[in-house]
Tab-separated table of C-alpha atoms in Angstrom:
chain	number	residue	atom	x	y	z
A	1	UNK	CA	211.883	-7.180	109.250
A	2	UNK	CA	208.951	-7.791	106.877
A	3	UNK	CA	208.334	-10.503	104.474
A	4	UNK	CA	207.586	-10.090	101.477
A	5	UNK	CA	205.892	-12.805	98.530
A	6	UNK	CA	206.392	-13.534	94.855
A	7	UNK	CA	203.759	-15.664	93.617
A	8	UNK	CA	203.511	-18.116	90.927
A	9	UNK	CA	200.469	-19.638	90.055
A	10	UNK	CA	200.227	-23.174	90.443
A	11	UNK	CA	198.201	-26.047	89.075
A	12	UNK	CA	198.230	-28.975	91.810
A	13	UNK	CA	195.877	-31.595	91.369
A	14	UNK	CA	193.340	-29.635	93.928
A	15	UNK	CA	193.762	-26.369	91.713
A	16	UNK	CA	195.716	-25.008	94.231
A	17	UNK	CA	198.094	-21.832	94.081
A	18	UNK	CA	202.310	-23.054	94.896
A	19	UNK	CA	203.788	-19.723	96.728
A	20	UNK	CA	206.723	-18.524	96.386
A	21	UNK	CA	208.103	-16.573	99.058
A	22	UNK	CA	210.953	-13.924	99.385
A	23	UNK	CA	213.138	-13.061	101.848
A	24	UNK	CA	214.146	-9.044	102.476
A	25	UNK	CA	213.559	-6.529	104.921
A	26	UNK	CA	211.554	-3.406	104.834
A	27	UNK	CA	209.325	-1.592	101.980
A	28	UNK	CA	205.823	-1.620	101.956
A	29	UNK	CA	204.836	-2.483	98.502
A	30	UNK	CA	203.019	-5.452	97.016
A	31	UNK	CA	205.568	-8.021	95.275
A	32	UNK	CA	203.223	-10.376	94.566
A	33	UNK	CA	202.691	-11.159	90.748
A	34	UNK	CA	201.899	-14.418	88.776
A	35	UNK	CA	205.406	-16.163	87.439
A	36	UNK	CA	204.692	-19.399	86.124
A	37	UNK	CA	202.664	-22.418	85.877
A	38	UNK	CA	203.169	-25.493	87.480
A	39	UNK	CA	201.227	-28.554	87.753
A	40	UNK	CA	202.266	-30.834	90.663
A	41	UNK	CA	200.537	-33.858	92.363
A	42	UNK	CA	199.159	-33.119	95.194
A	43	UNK	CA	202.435	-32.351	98.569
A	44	UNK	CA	203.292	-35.061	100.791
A	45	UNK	CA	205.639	-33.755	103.790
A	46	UNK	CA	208.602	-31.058	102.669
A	47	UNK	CA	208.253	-32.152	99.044
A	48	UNK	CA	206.049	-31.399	96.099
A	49	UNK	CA	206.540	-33.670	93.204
A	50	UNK	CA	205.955	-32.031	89.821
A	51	UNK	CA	203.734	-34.092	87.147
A	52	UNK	CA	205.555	-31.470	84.730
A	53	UNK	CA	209.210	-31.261	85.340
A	54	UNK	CA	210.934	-28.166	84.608
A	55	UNK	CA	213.812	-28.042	82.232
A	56	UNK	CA	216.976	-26.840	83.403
A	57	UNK	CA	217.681	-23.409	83.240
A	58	UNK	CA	219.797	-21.747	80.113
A	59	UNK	CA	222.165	-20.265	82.369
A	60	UNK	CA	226.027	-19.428	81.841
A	61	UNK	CA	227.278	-17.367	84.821
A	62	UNK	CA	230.624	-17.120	86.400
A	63	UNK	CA	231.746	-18.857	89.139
A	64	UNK	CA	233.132	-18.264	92.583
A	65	UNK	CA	236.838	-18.193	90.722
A	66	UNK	CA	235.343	-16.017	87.980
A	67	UNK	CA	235.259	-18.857	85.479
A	68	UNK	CA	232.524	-19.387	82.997
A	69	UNK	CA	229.608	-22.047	84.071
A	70	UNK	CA	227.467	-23.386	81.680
A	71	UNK	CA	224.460	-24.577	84.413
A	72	UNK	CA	223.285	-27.108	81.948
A	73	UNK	CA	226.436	-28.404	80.929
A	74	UNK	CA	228.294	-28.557	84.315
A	75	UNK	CA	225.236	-30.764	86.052
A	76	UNK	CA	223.957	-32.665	82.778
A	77	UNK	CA	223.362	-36.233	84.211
A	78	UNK	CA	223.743	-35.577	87.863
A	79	UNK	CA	221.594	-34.889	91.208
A	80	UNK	CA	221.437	-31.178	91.325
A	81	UNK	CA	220.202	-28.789	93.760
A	82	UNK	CA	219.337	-25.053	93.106
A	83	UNK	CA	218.642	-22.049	94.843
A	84	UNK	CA	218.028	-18.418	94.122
A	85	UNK	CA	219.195	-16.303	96.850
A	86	UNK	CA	221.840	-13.470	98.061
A	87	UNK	CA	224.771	-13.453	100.140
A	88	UNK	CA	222.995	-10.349	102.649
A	89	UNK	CA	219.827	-11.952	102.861
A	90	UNK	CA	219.104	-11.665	106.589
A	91	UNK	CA	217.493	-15.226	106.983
A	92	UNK	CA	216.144	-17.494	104.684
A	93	UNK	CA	219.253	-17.861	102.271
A	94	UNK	CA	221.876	-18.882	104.768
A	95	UNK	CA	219.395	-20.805	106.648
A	96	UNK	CA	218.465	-23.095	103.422
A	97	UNK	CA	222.343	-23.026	102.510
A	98	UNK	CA	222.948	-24.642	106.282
A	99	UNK	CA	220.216	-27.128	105.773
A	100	UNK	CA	221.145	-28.525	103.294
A	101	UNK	CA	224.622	-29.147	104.072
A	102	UNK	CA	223.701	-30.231	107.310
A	103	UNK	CA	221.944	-33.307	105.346
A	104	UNK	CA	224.429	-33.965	102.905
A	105	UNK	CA	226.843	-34.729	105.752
A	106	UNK	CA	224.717	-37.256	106.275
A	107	UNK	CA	224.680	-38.931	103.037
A	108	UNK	CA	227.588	-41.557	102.126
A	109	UNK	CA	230.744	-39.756	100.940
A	110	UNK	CA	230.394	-41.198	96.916
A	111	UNK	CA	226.414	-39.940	97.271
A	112	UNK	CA	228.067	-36.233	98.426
A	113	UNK	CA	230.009	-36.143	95.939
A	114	UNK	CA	227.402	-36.795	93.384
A	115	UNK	CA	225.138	-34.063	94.416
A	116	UNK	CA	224.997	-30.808	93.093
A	117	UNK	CA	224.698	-27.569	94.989
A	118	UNK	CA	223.998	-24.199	93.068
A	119	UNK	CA	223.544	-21.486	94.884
A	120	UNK	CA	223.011	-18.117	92.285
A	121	UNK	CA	222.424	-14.763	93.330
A	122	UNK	CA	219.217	-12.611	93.083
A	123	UNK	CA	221.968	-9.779	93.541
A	124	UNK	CA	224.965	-9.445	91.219
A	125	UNK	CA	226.217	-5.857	91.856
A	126	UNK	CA	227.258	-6.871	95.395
A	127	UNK	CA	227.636	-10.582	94.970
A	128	UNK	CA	230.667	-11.045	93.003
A	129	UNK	CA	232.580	-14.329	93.105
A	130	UNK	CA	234.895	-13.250	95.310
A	131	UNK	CA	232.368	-12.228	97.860
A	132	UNK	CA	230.470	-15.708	96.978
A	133	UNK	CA	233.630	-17.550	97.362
A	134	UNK	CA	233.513	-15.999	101.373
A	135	UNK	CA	230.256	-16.552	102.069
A	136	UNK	CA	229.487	-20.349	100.797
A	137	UNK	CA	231.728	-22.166	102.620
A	138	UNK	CA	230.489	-20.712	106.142
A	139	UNK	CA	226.487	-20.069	105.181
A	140	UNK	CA	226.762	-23.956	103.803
A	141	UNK	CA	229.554	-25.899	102.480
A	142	UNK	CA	232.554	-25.537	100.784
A	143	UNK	CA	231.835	-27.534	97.839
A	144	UNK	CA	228.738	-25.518	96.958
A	145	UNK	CA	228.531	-24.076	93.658
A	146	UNK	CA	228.019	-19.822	93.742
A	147	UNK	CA	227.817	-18.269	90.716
A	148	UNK	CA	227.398	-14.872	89.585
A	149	UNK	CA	226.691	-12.639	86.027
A	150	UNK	CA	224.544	-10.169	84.930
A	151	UNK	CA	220.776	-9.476	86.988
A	152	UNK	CA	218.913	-9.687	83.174
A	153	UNK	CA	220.214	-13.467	82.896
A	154	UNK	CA	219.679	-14.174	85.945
A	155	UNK	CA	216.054	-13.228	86.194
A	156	UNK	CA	215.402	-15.023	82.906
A	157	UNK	CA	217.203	-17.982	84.078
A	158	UNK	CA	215.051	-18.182	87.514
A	159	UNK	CA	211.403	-17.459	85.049
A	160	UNK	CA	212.099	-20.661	83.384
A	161	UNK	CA	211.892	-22.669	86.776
A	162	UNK	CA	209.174	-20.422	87.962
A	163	UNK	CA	210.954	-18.343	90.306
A	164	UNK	CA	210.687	-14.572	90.666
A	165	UNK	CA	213.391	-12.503	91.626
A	166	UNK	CA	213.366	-8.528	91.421
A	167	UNK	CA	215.885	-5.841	91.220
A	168	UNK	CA	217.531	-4.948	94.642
A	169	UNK	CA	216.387	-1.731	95.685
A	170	UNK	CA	217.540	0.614	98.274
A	171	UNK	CA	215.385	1.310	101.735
A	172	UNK	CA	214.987	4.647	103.235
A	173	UNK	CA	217.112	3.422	106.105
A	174	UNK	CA	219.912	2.511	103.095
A	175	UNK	CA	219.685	-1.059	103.624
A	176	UNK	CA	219.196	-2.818	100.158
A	177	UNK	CA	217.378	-5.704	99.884
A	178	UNK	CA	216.449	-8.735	96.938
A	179	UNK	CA	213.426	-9.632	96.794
A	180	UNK	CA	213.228	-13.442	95.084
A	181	UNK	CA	211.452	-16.311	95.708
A	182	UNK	CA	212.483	-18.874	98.069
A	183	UNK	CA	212.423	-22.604	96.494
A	184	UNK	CA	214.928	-25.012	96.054
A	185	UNK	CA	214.398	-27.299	93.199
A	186	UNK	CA	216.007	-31.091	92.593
A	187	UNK	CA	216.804	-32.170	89.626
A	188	UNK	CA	217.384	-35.549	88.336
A	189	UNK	CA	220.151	-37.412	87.322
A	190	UNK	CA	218.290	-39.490	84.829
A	191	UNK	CA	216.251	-36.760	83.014
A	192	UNK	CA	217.793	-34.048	83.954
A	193	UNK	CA	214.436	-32.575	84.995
A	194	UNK	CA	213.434	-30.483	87.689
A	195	UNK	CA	210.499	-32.387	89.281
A	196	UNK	CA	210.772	-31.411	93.225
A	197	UNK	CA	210.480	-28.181	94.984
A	198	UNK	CA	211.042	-27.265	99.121
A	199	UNK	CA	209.865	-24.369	100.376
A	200	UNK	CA	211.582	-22.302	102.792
A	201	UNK	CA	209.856	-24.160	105.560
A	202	UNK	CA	212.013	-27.278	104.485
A	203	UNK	CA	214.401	-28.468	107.958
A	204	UNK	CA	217.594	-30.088	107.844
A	205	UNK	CA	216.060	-33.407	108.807
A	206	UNK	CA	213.249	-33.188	105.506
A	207	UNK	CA	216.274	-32.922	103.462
A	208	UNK	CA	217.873	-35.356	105.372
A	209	UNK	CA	215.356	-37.739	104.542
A	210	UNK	CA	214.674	-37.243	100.548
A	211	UNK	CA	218.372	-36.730	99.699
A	212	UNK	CA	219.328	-40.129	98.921
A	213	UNK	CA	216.476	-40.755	96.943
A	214	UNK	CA	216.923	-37.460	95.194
A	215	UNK	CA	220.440	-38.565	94.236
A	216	UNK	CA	219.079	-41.404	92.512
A	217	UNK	CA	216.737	-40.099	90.531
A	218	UNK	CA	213.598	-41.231	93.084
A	219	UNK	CA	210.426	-39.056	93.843
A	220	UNK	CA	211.175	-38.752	97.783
C-alpha cells in the first residue's frame, strides 16, 4: 500500500508549503498538483491556525437518509468539523473518523452536542447514503454527519477549502481507490470560518485537547 500526495501551496509565515496528503493504495503516478493558497501563522502542536479563514463550502449534498443538506445552512453558527474521505479507504479515513469521536466522548454532553461532524465522500458512485449510514456509526460515531451527491460538487466544494480530491480510478489488481487530501478543518461558531486544519498525523488525545476550545470559537 502506497501513499500518495495532493499538494496545496501554502503561505505560513516562514513561506512554507501546507501538504496535503491522500490516502489510497497502489498506482504509480504523480498526484501532486498545487490546490490552493493558504496563509497560516506559523503550527504549534496538531494545529495550524489560519490568519485567512476559509469560508464554508457551497455544498448541498444528500444525507445518510437521502435528504437534502445545505452544508452552510445546517452548521451556520455552530462548531463544525469536516473531512473529505471514503468509506473503503484502507486507513487514514476511519482512523481520523475514530479519533475524533474518541475525543468528543470526552467533551461534556451539551459541548457534544454542539459540535459538528461532516464526514463527505471523495467517492460517490460507491458511497451512497445507505452505505454511509453503515459505515459512520462503527468507523466513528453515530451522530456524525455523511453525506453524499454528485463527484463534480463535491470536488468544487473541497477546492474552496483547499482540498484536492480526484476521481476514483480502478487498479490493475481491480481495487479502486480515491485519492483526496487528508485534512480536517474546524470551523467556528462565531464566524463561521474555517481557521484550523489537522493533518492526518492528528491523535485522539490532540483532538482531545483543542476540542473544547474549538467549540467555543478559541484558536486551540
Amino acid at each position: 500500500m502506497r501513499k500518495k500526495t495532493v499538494l496545496t501551496a501554502a503561505a505560513l509565515t516562514a513561506v512554507a508549503a501546507l501538504t496535503l496528503s491522500a490516502c489510497g493504495s497502489g498506482g504509480d503516478g504523480d498526484a501532486s498538483k498545487p490546490v490552493a493558497d493558504v496563509s497560516a501563522q506559523p503550527k504549534t502542536k496538531a494545529a495550524t491556525v489560519l490568519d485567512k479563514p476559509f469560508e464554508k463550502p457551497d455544498l448541498v449534498l444528500k444525507d445518510t437518509e437521502g435528504k437534502t443538506y445545505d452544508f452552510r445552512e445546517e452548521t451556520k453558527g455552530k462548531p463544525t468539523l469536516i473531512y473529505f474521505g471514503y468509506t473503503h479507504c484502507p486507513d487514514v479515513c476511519p482512523l481520523t473518523m475514530s479519533n475524533i469521536a474518541i475525543a468528543r466522548k470526552a467533551l461534556p454532553k451539551a459541548d457534544q452536542d454542539k459540535l459538528q461532524v461532516v464526514f463527505i465522500t471523495t467517492d460517490p458512485e460507491r458511497d451512497t447514503s445507505a452505505e454511509l449510514a453503515k459505515w459512520l456509526p462503527s468507523a466513528g460515531d453515530p451522530t456524525f454527519v455523511g453525506l453524499t451527491g454528485d463527484f463534480p460538487t463535491i470536488q468544487a466544494g473541497a477546492r474552496q477549502v483547499g482540498i484536492g480530491i480526484e476521481p476514483a480510478t480502478k487498479e490493475k489488481d481491480g481495487s479502486v481507490v480515491s485519492m483526496h487530501g487528508a485534512q480536517v478543518i474546524a470551523f467556528s461558531p462565531k464566524t463561521d470560518g474555517g481557521y484550523v486544519l489537522y493533518g492526518e498525523d492528528t491523535t485522539a488525545d490532540d483532538y482531545t485537547k483543542d476540542l473544547p476550545k474549538l467549540v467555543k470559537g478559541e484558536t486551540p
